[in-house]
Short mmCIF file of N, CA and C in Angstrom, two decimals:
data_model
loop_
_atom_site.label_atom_id
_atom_site.label_comp_id
_atom_site.label_asym_id
_atom_site.label_seq_id
_atom_site.Cartn_x
_atom_site.Cartn_y
_atom_site.Cartn_z
N MET A 212 134.01 -13.02 -37.95
CA MET A 212 135.18 -11.78 -38.56
C MET A 212 136.31 -11.53 -37.48
N PRO A 213 137.88 -11.55 -38.09
CA PRO A 213 138.75 -11.40 -36.74
C PRO A 213 138.84 -9.80 -36.44
N TRP A 214 139.30 -9.55 -35.64
CA TRP A 214 139.60 -8.08 -35.00
C TRP A 214 140.90 -7.62 -35.89
N PRO A 215 140.73 -6.32 -36.36
CA PRO A 215 142.10 -5.64 -36.99
C PRO A 215 143.36 -5.88 -36.23
N ARG A 216 144.29 -5.76 -36.81
CA ARG A 216 145.74 -5.72 -35.99
C ARG A 216 146.05 -4.23 -36.30
N ALA A 217 146.67 -3.88 -35.16
CA ALA A 217 147.81 -2.60 -35.00
C ALA A 217 148.91 -2.51 -36.12
N VAL A 218 148.73 -1.63 -37.12
CA VAL A 218 149.53 -1.06 -37.95
C VAL A 218 150.49 0.01 -37.53
N PRO A 219 151.59 0.12 -38.22
CA PRO A 219 152.51 1.26 -37.44
C PRO A 219 151.83 2.49 -38.38
N LEU A 220 151.85 3.53 -37.67
CA LEU A 220 151.02 4.84 -38.00
C LEU A 220 151.94 6.17 -38.02
N SER A 221 151.92 6.79 -38.64
CA SER A 221 152.92 8.01 -38.62
C SER A 221 151.73 8.94 -38.76
N ALA A 222 152.28 10.69 -37.53
CA ALA A 222 151.66 11.45 -37.81
C ALA A 222 153.00 12.91 -37.96
N ASP A 223 152.76 14.03 -38.01
CA ASP A 223 153.71 14.81 -38.13
C ASP A 223 154.44 14.78 -37.47
N ARG A 224 154.64 14.79 -35.95
CA ARG A 224 155.59 14.98 -35.41
C ARG A 224 155.89 13.18 -34.59
N LEU A 225 154.99 12.61 -34.59
CA LEU A 225 155.46 11.07 -34.04
C LEU A 225 155.05 10.15 -35.10
N CYS A 226 155.99 8.80 -34.50
CA CYS A 226 155.07 7.24 -34.95
C CYS A 226 154.37 6.54 -34.05
N LEU A 227 153.50 5.75 -34.30
CA LEU A 227 152.75 5.18 -33.77
C LEU A 227 153.30 3.62 -33.69
N GLU A 228 153.78 2.95 -32.91
CA GLU A 228 154.32 1.41 -32.68
C GLU A 228 153.72 0.64 -32.76
N PRO A 229 153.17 -0.49 -33.08
CA PRO A 229 151.95 -1.82 -32.72
C PRO A 229 152.93 -2.32 -31.50
N LEU A 230 152.46 -2.18 -30.29
CA LEU A 230 153.00 -2.97 -29.22
C LEU A 230 153.51 -4.21 -29.53
N THR A 231 154.82 -4.54 -28.81
CA THR A 231 155.47 -5.74 -28.84
C THR A 231 155.72 -5.77 -27.32
N VAL A 232 155.94 -7.18 -26.95
CA VAL A 232 156.43 -7.10 -25.37
C VAL A 232 157.59 -6.40 -25.25
N GLU A 233 158.50 -6.43 -25.78
CA GLU A 233 159.77 -6.03 -25.73
C GLU A 233 159.52 -4.18 -25.46
N HIS A 234 158.82 -3.48 -25.64
CA HIS A 234 158.34 -2.51 -25.18
C HIS A 234 158.42 -2.25 -23.80
N ALA A 235 157.92 -3.53 -23.24
CA ALA A 235 158.15 -3.28 -21.59
C ALA A 235 159.34 -2.68 -21.23
N ASP A 236 160.60 -2.84 -21.83
CA ASP A 236 161.89 -2.33 -20.71
C ASP A 236 162.04 -0.87 -20.96
N VAL A 237 161.29 -0.24 -22.07
CA VAL A 237 161.40 1.04 -22.17
C VAL A 237 160.06 1.88 -21.57
N MET A 238 159.27 1.12 -21.72
CA MET A 238 157.83 1.82 -21.31
C MET A 238 157.65 1.81 -19.51
N VAL A 239 158.43 1.00 -18.96
CA VAL A 239 158.43 1.21 -17.31
C VAL A 239 158.88 2.27 -17.07
N ASP A 240 160.06 3.17 -17.51
CA ASP A 240 160.26 4.05 -17.07
C ASP A 240 159.22 5.62 -17.61
N VAL A 241 158.88 5.38 -18.63
CA VAL A 241 157.35 6.00 -19.10
C VAL A 241 156.18 5.84 -18.32
N LEU A 242 155.97 5.02 -17.77
CA LEU A 242 154.97 4.82 -16.82
C LEU A 242 155.08 5.02 -15.08
N ALA A 243 156.37 5.23 -14.77
CA ALA A 243 156.69 5.14 -13.65
C ALA A 243 156.54 6.61 -12.43
N PRO A 244 156.04 7.53 -13.74
CA PRO A 244 155.55 8.92 -12.73
C PRO A 244 154.18 8.75 -12.00
N VAL A 245 154.42 8.49 -10.82
CA VAL A 245 152.85 8.84 -10.02
C VAL A 245 152.13 9.49 -10.07
N GLU A 246 152.37 10.99 -10.65
CA GLU A 246 150.90 11.86 -10.78
C GLU A 246 150.14 11.37 -11.95
N LEU A 247 151.03 10.04 -12.92
CA LEU A 247 150.02 9.66 -14.17
C LEU A 247 148.44 8.93 -13.98
N TYR A 248 148.52 8.58 -12.24
CA TYR A 248 147.71 7.72 -12.00
C TYR A 248 147.07 8.08 -11.37
N HIS A 249 146.85 9.76 -10.97
CA HIS A 249 145.97 10.84 -9.90
C HIS A 249 144.55 10.49 -10.60
N PHE A 250 144.12 10.43 -11.73
CA PHE A 250 143.06 10.26 -12.27
C PHE A 250 142.09 8.77 -12.58
N THR A 251 143.46 7.93 -12.76
CA THR A 251 143.01 6.51 -12.84
C THR A 251 143.15 5.48 -11.78
N GLY A 252 143.92 6.22 -10.79
CA GLY A 252 144.15 5.30 -9.66
C GLY A 252 145.43 4.14 -9.89
N GLY A 253 145.56 3.49 -8.83
CA GLY A 253 146.55 2.34 -8.87
C GLY A 253 148.15 3.16 -9.14
N GLY A 254 148.95 2.59 -9.57
CA GLY A 254 150.27 3.08 -9.94
C GLY A 254 151.26 2.05 -10.86
N PRO A 255 152.52 3.18 -10.67
CA PRO A 255 153.55 2.33 -11.91
C PRO A 255 153.86 0.72 -11.66
N PRO A 256 153.38 0.05 -13.18
CA PRO A 256 153.95 -0.70 -13.02
C PRO A 256 155.21 -1.45 -12.88
N SER A 257 155.76 -2.67 -12.09
CA SER A 257 157.00 -2.93 -12.33
C SER A 257 157.25 -3.71 -13.52
N LEU A 258 158.63 -3.91 -13.91
CA LEU A 258 158.60 -4.33 -15.36
C LEU A 258 157.68 -5.88 -15.66
N GLU A 259 158.09 -6.48 -14.11
CA GLU A 259 157.36 -8.15 -14.57
C GLU A 259 155.91 -7.58 -14.68
N GLU A 260 155.32 -6.97 -14.32
CA GLU A 260 153.39 -6.88 -14.30
C GLU A 260 153.86 -6.13 -15.81
N LEU A 261 154.71 -5.18 -16.23
CA LEU A 261 154.63 -4.76 -17.70
C LEU A 261 154.33 -5.46 -18.81
N ARG A 262 155.59 -6.31 -18.44
CA ARG A 262 155.58 -7.83 -19.73
C ARG A 262 154.51 -8.70 -19.59
N ALA A 263 154.00 -9.03 -18.26
CA ALA A 263 152.95 -10.08 -18.38
C ALA A 263 151.39 -9.27 -18.95
N ARG A 264 151.22 -7.94 -18.99
CA ARG A 264 150.26 -6.97 -19.29
C ARG A 264 150.63 -7.03 -21.04
N TYR A 265 151.84 -6.50 -21.30
CA TYR A 265 151.75 -6.89 -23.04
C TYR A 265 151.75 -7.82 -23.43
N THR A 266 152.09 -9.05 -22.91
CA THR A 266 152.08 -10.50 -23.39
C THR A 266 150.48 -10.68 -23.81
N ARG A 267 149.49 -10.33 -22.70
CA ARG A 267 148.16 -10.38 -22.83
C ARG A 267 147.86 -9.44 -23.71
N GLN A 268 148.56 -8.19 -24.48
CA GLN A 268 147.57 -7.07 -25.15
C GLN A 268 148.16 -7.81 -26.39
N VAL A 269 149.37 -8.22 -26.97
CA VAL A 269 149.99 -8.32 -28.26
C VAL A 269 148.78 -9.50 -28.72
N ARG A 270 148.23 -9.94 -28.25
CA ARG A 270 147.43 -10.93 -28.82
C ARG A 270 146.30 -10.27 -29.55
N GLY A 271 145.78 -9.25 -29.26
CA GLY A 271 145.20 -8.68 -29.98
C GLY A 271 143.64 -8.90 -30.10
N ARG A 272 143.36 -9.82 -28.55
CA ARG A 272 142.05 -9.92 -28.49
C ARG A 272 141.72 -10.28 -27.24
N SER A 273 140.65 -10.44 -26.24
CA SER A 273 140.56 -10.53 -25.05
C SER A 273 140.54 -12.29 -25.46
N GLN A 274 140.87 -12.72 -23.86
CA GLN A 274 140.75 -14.51 -23.83
C GLN A 274 139.73 -15.26 -24.71
N ASP A 275 138.35 -14.54 -24.58
CA ASP A 275 137.31 -15.22 -24.71
C ASP A 275 136.50 -14.71 -26.20
N GLY A 276 137.32 -13.82 -27.08
CA GLY A 276 137.37 -13.05 -28.41
C GLY A 276 135.96 -12.35 -28.39
N THR A 277 135.78 -11.97 -27.20
CA THR A 277 134.43 -10.31 -27.35
C THR A 277 135.25 -9.15 -27.92
N ALA A 278 136.48 -8.55 -27.71
CA ALA A 278 137.01 -7.85 -27.60
C ALA A 278 138.31 -7.64 -28.51
N GLY A 279 138.57 -6.75 -29.38
CA GLY A 279 139.64 -6.77 -29.82
C GLY A 279 140.46 -5.46 -29.04
N TRP A 280 141.97 -5.88 -29.25
CA TRP A 280 142.86 -5.11 -28.43
C TRP A 280 143.65 -4.40 -29.48
N LEU A 281 143.91 -3.09 -29.98
CA LEU A 281 144.81 -2.62 -30.40
C LEU A 281 145.84 -1.50 -29.58
N ASN A 282 147.11 -1.36 -29.67
CA ASN A 282 147.88 -0.53 -28.72
C ASN A 282 148.93 -0.09 -29.56
N TRP A 283 149.44 1.27 -29.53
CA TRP A 283 150.21 1.71 -30.11
C TRP A 283 151.55 2.62 -29.08
N ILE A 284 152.40 2.00 -29.19
CA ILE A 284 153.65 2.85 -28.62
C ILE A 284 153.75 4.51 -28.84
N ILE A 285 153.97 5.27 -28.30
CA ILE A 285 154.08 6.93 -29.03
C ILE A 285 155.42 7.19 -29.14
N ARG A 286 156.23 7.31 -30.08
CA ARG A 286 157.39 7.90 -30.32
C ARG A 286 157.73 9.25 -31.11
N PRO A 287 158.55 9.76 -30.56
CA PRO A 287 158.49 11.19 -31.65
C PRO A 287 159.22 10.56 -32.86
N ARG A 288 159.25 11.36 -34.12
CA ARG A 288 159.60 10.81 -35.13
C ARG A 288 161.05 10.86 -35.34
N GLN A 289 161.87 11.46 -34.60
CA GLN A 289 163.71 11.29 -34.74
C GLN A 289 163.56 10.00 -33.90
N GLY A 290 162.85 9.28 -33.64
CA GLY A 290 163.43 7.93 -33.35
C GLY A 290 163.95 8.13 -31.58
N ARG A 291 163.42 9.04 -31.08
CA ARG A 291 163.93 9.16 -29.63
C ARG A 291 163.03 8.19 -28.80
N ALA A 292 163.19 8.04 -27.74
CA ALA A 292 162.64 7.52 -26.49
C ALA A 292 161.19 7.43 -26.61
N PRO A 293 160.51 6.28 -26.54
CA PRO A 293 158.85 6.33 -26.54
C PRO A 293 158.00 7.64 -25.29
N ILE A 294 157.39 8.39 -25.54
CA ILE A 294 156.54 9.26 -24.48
C ILE A 294 154.99 8.51 -24.50
N GLY A 295 154.55 7.18 -24.69
CA GLY A 295 153.34 7.26 -24.60
C GLY A 295 152.89 6.28 -25.06
N PHE A 296 151.68 6.00 -24.94
CA PHE A 296 151.25 5.25 -25.50
C PHE A 296 149.12 5.75 -25.90
N VAL A 297 148.92 5.20 -27.33
CA VAL A 297 146.95 5.41 -27.22
C VAL A 297 146.74 3.41 -27.68
N GLN A 298 145.75 3.57 -27.06
CA GLN A 298 145.13 2.18 -27.22
C GLN A 298 143.75 2.18 -27.50
N ALA A 299 142.95 1.03 -28.64
CA ALA A 299 141.88 1.09 -28.56
C ALA A 299 140.93 -0.30 -28.34
N THR A 300 140.03 -0.37 -27.77
CA THR A 300 139.14 -1.91 -27.32
C THR A 300 138.12 -1.93 -28.38
N LEU A 301 137.93 -2.37 -28.85
CA LEU A 301 136.99 -2.70 -30.17
C LEU A 301 135.76 -3.73 -29.90
N HIS A 302 134.35 -3.66 -29.86
CA HIS A 302 133.41 -4.29 -29.85
C HIS A 302 132.47 -4.14 -30.72
N ARG A 303 132.39 -5.66 -30.90
CA ARG A 303 131.17 -5.51 -32.46
C ARG A 303 129.80 -6.07 -32.40
N THR A 304 128.45 -5.14 -32.87
CA THR A 304 127.52 -5.67 -32.29
C THR A 304 127.21 -5.98 -34.13
N ALA A 305 125.60 -6.10 -34.10
CA ALA A 305 125.33 -7.01 -35.09
C ALA A 305 125.43 -5.61 -36.23
N GLN A 306 125.41 -4.54 -35.79
CA GLN A 306 125.44 -3.19 -36.51
C GLN A 306 126.68 -2.36 -36.48
N VAL A 307 127.58 -2.21 -35.39
CA VAL A 307 128.85 -1.59 -35.65
C VAL A 307 129.65 -1.79 -34.90
N THR A 308 130.99 -1.77 -35.35
CA THR A 308 132.33 -1.62 -34.47
C THR A 308 132.46 -0.65 -33.81
N THR A 309 132.58 -0.77 -32.48
CA THR A 309 133.23 0.71 -31.71
C THR A 309 134.54 0.39 -31.37
N ALA A 310 134.76 1.70 -30.42
CA ALA A 310 136.33 1.49 -29.98
C ALA A 310 136.28 2.40 -29.19
N ASP A 311 136.74 1.85 -27.80
CA ASP A 311 136.67 2.46 -26.44
C ASP A 311 138.38 3.12 -26.71
N LEU A 312 138.52 4.26 -27.11
CA LEU A 312 139.91 5.08 -27.15
C LEU A 312 140.82 5.31 -25.82
N ALA A 313 141.84 5.42 -25.79
CA ALA A 313 142.78 5.62 -24.35
C ALA A 313 143.90 5.85 -25.15
N TRP A 314 144.57 7.24 -24.20
CA TRP A 314 146.05 7.82 -24.36
C TRP A 314 146.38 7.95 -23.20
N LEU A 315 147.59 8.42 -23.07
CA LEU A 315 148.56 8.80 -22.13
C LEU A 315 149.89 8.92 -22.82
N VAL A 316 150.30 10.21 -21.87
CA VAL A 316 151.50 11.07 -22.25
C VAL A 316 152.41 11.29 -21.17
N THR A 317 153.50 10.84 -20.83
CA THR A 317 154.40 10.87 -19.60
C THR A 317 154.14 12.23 -19.29
N PRO A 318 154.59 12.68 -18.03
CA PRO A 318 154.54 14.14 -17.86
C PRO A 318 155.49 15.27 -18.53
N SER A 319 156.78 14.43 -18.78
CA SER A 319 157.86 15.14 -18.76
C SER A 319 157.49 15.14 -20.76
N ALA A 320 156.23 15.00 -21.19
CA ALA A 320 156.26 15.54 -22.72
C ALA A 320 154.65 15.88 -22.78
N GLN A 321 154.23 16.09 -22.09
CA GLN A 321 152.85 16.72 -21.81
C GLN A 321 152.58 18.05 -21.98
N GLY A 322 152.14 18.65 -22.87
CA GLY A 322 151.41 20.49 -23.01
C GLY A 322 152.24 20.39 -24.24
N HIS A 323 152.34 19.61 -24.78
CA HIS A 323 152.79 19.50 -26.48
C HIS A 323 152.16 19.17 -27.73
N GLY A 324 150.81 18.81 -27.12
CA GLY A 324 150.02 18.42 -28.08
C GLY A 324 149.72 16.89 -28.88
N PHE A 325 151.03 16.21 -28.14
CA PHE A 325 151.21 14.79 -28.22
C PHE A 325 150.03 13.65 -28.48
N ALA A 326 149.37 14.25 -27.33
CA ALA A 326 148.05 13.13 -27.00
C ALA A 326 147.44 13.42 -28.03
N THR A 327 146.75 14.81 -28.06
CA THR A 327 146.03 14.82 -29.58
C THR A 327 146.35 14.30 -30.77
N GLU A 328 147.43 14.72 -31.19
CA GLU A 328 148.11 14.26 -32.80
C GLU A 328 147.98 12.97 -32.21
N SER A 329 148.58 12.16 -31.25
CA SER A 329 148.52 10.73 -31.39
C SER A 329 147.04 9.97 -31.74
N ALA A 330 146.50 10.25 -30.93
CA ALA A 330 144.70 10.70 -30.80
C ALA A 330 144.27 10.39 -32.09
N GLU A 331 144.37 11.93 -32.40
CA GLU A 331 143.77 11.92 -34.06
C GLU A 331 144.20 10.90 -34.65
N ARG A 332 145.15 10.44 -35.04
CA ARG A 332 145.96 9.98 -35.77
C ARG A 332 145.37 8.12 -35.86
N ALA A 333 145.25 7.82 -34.47
CA ALA A 333 144.93 6.38 -34.23
C ALA A 333 143.35 6.33 -34.73
N ALA A 334 142.46 7.32 -34.15
CA ALA A 334 141.04 7.44 -34.55
C ALA A 334 140.55 7.67 -36.00
N THR A 335 141.63 8.48 -36.59
CA THR A 335 141.67 8.49 -38.27
C THR A 335 141.94 7.18 -39.00
N TRP A 336 142.81 6.24 -38.64
CA TRP A 336 143.11 4.54 -38.97
C TRP A 336 141.62 3.68 -38.67
N LEU A 337 141.26 4.29 -37.29
CA LEU A 337 139.99 3.34 -36.72
C LEU A 337 139.15 3.19 -36.98
N ARG A 338 138.61 4.71 -37.95
CA ARG A 338 137.64 4.66 -38.87
C ARG A 338 137.65 3.94 -40.03
N SER A 339 139.30 4.15 -40.93
CA SER A 339 139.28 3.56 -41.97
C SER A 339 139.18 2.11 -42.33
N VAL A 340 139.24 1.43 -40.94
CA VAL A 340 139.34 -0.22 -40.82
C VAL A 340 137.54 -0.29 -40.30
N ASP A 341 137.07 0.31 -40.69
CA ASP A 341 135.35 0.50 -40.60
C ASP A 341 134.76 0.56 -38.93
N VAL A 342 135.55 1.13 -38.11
CA VAL A 342 135.12 1.48 -36.81
C VAL A 342 134.15 2.33 -36.90
N ARG A 343 133.00 2.19 -36.42
CA ARG A 343 131.94 3.50 -36.56
C ARG A 343 131.78 4.56 -35.79
N GLU A 344 132.11 4.35 -34.10
CA GLU A 344 132.26 5.15 -33.52
C GLU A 344 133.27 4.89 -32.16
N LEU A 345 133.53 6.19 -32.08
CA LEU A 345 134.79 5.98 -30.65
C LEU A 345 134.03 6.50 -29.43
N ARG A 346 134.75 6.20 -28.42
CA ARG A 346 134.26 6.32 -27.24
C ARG A 346 135.44 6.51 -26.34
N ALA A 347 135.32 7.44 -25.53
CA ALA A 347 136.23 7.41 -24.58
C ALA A 347 135.81 7.90 -22.99
N ARG A 348 136.36 7.08 -21.85
CA ARG A 348 136.14 7.50 -20.51
C ARG A 348 136.98 8.35 -19.71
N ILE A 349 136.46 9.33 -19.15
CA ILE A 349 137.18 10.57 -18.75
C ILE A 349 137.24 11.14 -17.45
N HIS A 350 138.15 10.83 -16.64
CA HIS A 350 137.47 11.67 -15.49
C HIS A 350 136.96 12.80 -15.34
N PRO A 351 135.92 13.15 -14.61
CA PRO A 351 135.31 14.62 -14.93
C PRO A 351 136.46 15.84 -14.53
N GLU A 352 137.50 15.73 -13.70
CA GLU A 352 138.72 16.65 -13.39
C GLU A 352 139.42 16.87 -14.33
N HIS A 353 139.40 15.91 -15.11
CA HIS A 353 141.04 15.71 -16.17
C HIS A 353 140.71 16.61 -17.14
N GLY A 354 141.30 17.58 -17.34
CA GLY A 354 140.52 18.50 -18.30
C GLY A 354 141.74 18.51 -19.56
N ALA A 355 142.84 18.31 -19.49
CA ALA A 355 143.95 17.75 -20.45
C ALA A 355 143.29 16.84 -21.26
N SER A 356 142.76 15.65 -20.69
CA SER A 356 142.15 14.83 -21.37
C SER A 356 140.87 14.89 -22.02
N ALA A 357 140.11 15.98 -21.72
CA ALA A 357 138.83 16.20 -22.25
C ALA A 357 139.17 17.21 -23.25
N ARG A 358 139.99 17.99 -23.18
CA ARG A 358 140.29 18.46 -24.64
C ARG A 358 141.21 18.10 -25.62
N VAL A 359 141.54 16.79 -25.33
CA VAL A 359 142.07 16.07 -26.47
C VAL A 359 140.52 15.41 -26.96
N ALA A 360 139.86 14.87 -26.30
CA ALA A 360 138.69 14.32 -26.33
C ALA A 360 137.65 15.14 -27.75
N LEU A 361 137.59 16.53 -26.68
CA LEU A 361 136.71 17.80 -27.89
C LEU A 361 138.28 17.65 -29.02
N ARG A 362 138.83 17.69 -29.29
CA ARG A 362 139.66 17.67 -30.91
C ARG A 362 139.54 16.88 -31.31
N ILE A 363 139.14 15.58 -30.87
CA ILE A 363 139.09 14.10 -31.81
C ILE A 363 137.44 14.46 -32.15
N VAL A 364 136.78 15.40 -31.87
CA VAL A 364 135.69 15.28 -32.24
C VAL A 364 134.19 14.61 -30.99
N MET A 365 134.68 14.17 -29.86
CA MET A 365 133.91 13.17 -28.83
C MET A 365 133.25 14.83 -28.05
N HIS A 366 132.00 14.40 -27.80
CA HIS A 366 131.41 15.08 -26.88
C HIS A 366 130.79 14.37 -25.36
N PRO A 367 130.86 14.86 -24.28
CA PRO A 367 130.44 14.14 -23.27
C PRO A 367 129.10 13.97 -22.86
N THR A 368 128.86 12.84 -22.25
CA THR A 368 127.76 12.27 -22.45
C THR A 368 127.37 12.83 -20.70
N ILE A 369 125.80 12.25 -20.45
CA ILE A 369 125.61 12.35 -19.04
C ILE A 369 125.96 10.84 -18.61
N THR A 370 126.57 9.90 -19.11
CA THR A 370 126.21 8.78 -18.68
C THR A 370 127.83 8.84 -17.65
N ARG A 371 127.80 8.36 -16.33
CA ARG A 371 129.13 7.69 -15.95
C ARG A 371 129.21 6.47 -15.64
N CYS A 372 130.72 6.20 -16.18
CA CYS A 372 130.94 4.45 -15.68
C CYS A 372 132.27 4.70 -14.98
N ASP A 373 131.80 3.95 -13.98
CA ASP A 373 133.01 3.95 -12.63
C ASP A 373 133.58 5.32 -12.56
N GLY A 374 132.95 6.15 -12.22
CA GLY A 374 133.15 7.87 -11.98
C GLY A 374 133.98 8.57 -12.89
N GLU A 375 133.90 7.83 -14.17
CA GLU A 375 134.10 8.61 -15.18
C GLU A 375 133.10 8.86 -16.09
N VAL A 376 133.30 10.00 -17.11
CA VAL A 376 132.51 10.32 -18.22
C VAL A 376 132.34 9.91 -19.35
N LEU A 377 131.51 9.31 -19.84
CA LEU A 377 131.65 8.56 -20.96
C LEU A 377 131.84 9.67 -22.21
N TRP A 378 132.50 9.80 -23.03
CA TRP A 378 132.84 10.99 -24.31
C TRP A 378 132.03 9.79 -25.34
N ARG A 379 131.71 10.54 -26.09
CA ARG A 379 131.22 9.65 -27.84
C ARG A 379 131.29 10.64 -28.83
N GLU A 380 131.37 10.03 -30.11
CA GLU A 380 131.67 10.90 -31.39
C GLU A 380 130.46 11.57 -31.94
N ARG A 381 129.49 10.58 -31.74
CA ARG A 381 127.53 11.07 -31.77
C ARG A 381 126.74 10.95 -31.18
N PRO A 382 125.66 11.14 -30.87
CA PRO A 382 124.61 10.66 -30.01
C PRO A 382 124.34 9.23 -30.61
N PRO A 383 124.23 8.73 -29.03
CA PRO A 383 124.08 7.43 -29.24
C PRO A 383 122.65 6.85 -28.84
N ALA A 384 122.45 5.48 -29.64
CA ALA A 384 120.70 5.03 -29.18
C ALA A 384 120.22 5.19 -27.94
N SER A 385 121.77 4.66 -27.01
CA SER A 385 121.66 4.73 -25.36
C SER A 385 122.72 5.01 -25.02
N ASP A 386 122.82 5.68 -23.19
CA ASP A 386 124.51 5.98 -23.00
C ASP A 386 124.67 4.18 -22.08
N GLU A 387 125.40 3.75 -22.82
CA GLU A 387 125.60 2.72 -21.71
C GLU A 387 127.43 2.31 -21.74
N CYS A 388 127.92 1.96 -20.75
CA CYS A 388 129.26 1.68 -20.59
C CYS A 388 129.41 0.71 -21.87
#
C-alpha cells in the first residue's frame, strides 16, 4: 500500500505547502537562527545540505519504503515568506498507521500560535487519511513544544527516546520509540 502524499493545506492564518527542493532557497534563512537547535542539537544547515535533505524528503518515503514522509512549509496566508515547517513520519503495522509529528517556527514568528495552528491542521489531515495515532518526541525542557502537543490532544508518557519525552494521543499498548 503506497504512502499518502502531502497536499496543500489551509488554516485560518496559514498555508501549508507540500515541500519542494526549491523551498531550500528560502528555508535556509528560516532555519539559520542558532537558537532553533538549543533542544535538538546540531546547527543551521547550509544551502547545499538543505537541498540534499529536501531532495531525499520529497520522495515521500524512506529508502527502504518502511516509512512515509510528509513535509509542509508553513507560510502566512498573505503569501509572505515561509516561517517554518511541519513534518510527519509515517509508520505502518498490521493494525494501524502512526505519525511522528514535528514542527518548527523561526524565532521571529514564535509566540503567535503558528506552530499550534499548523500542527493542528496537519493532524486533522493525517486523521483524514487513516492515521490512527499521532506521536511526538519533545525535549523535557521545551515548554513551547509541550504546549503545542497538549493543544493537539497529546499527552506525555514516561518513555524517553534519545533524551526526549514521547508524547501520544492515547494510551499505547506499549511505550516504545
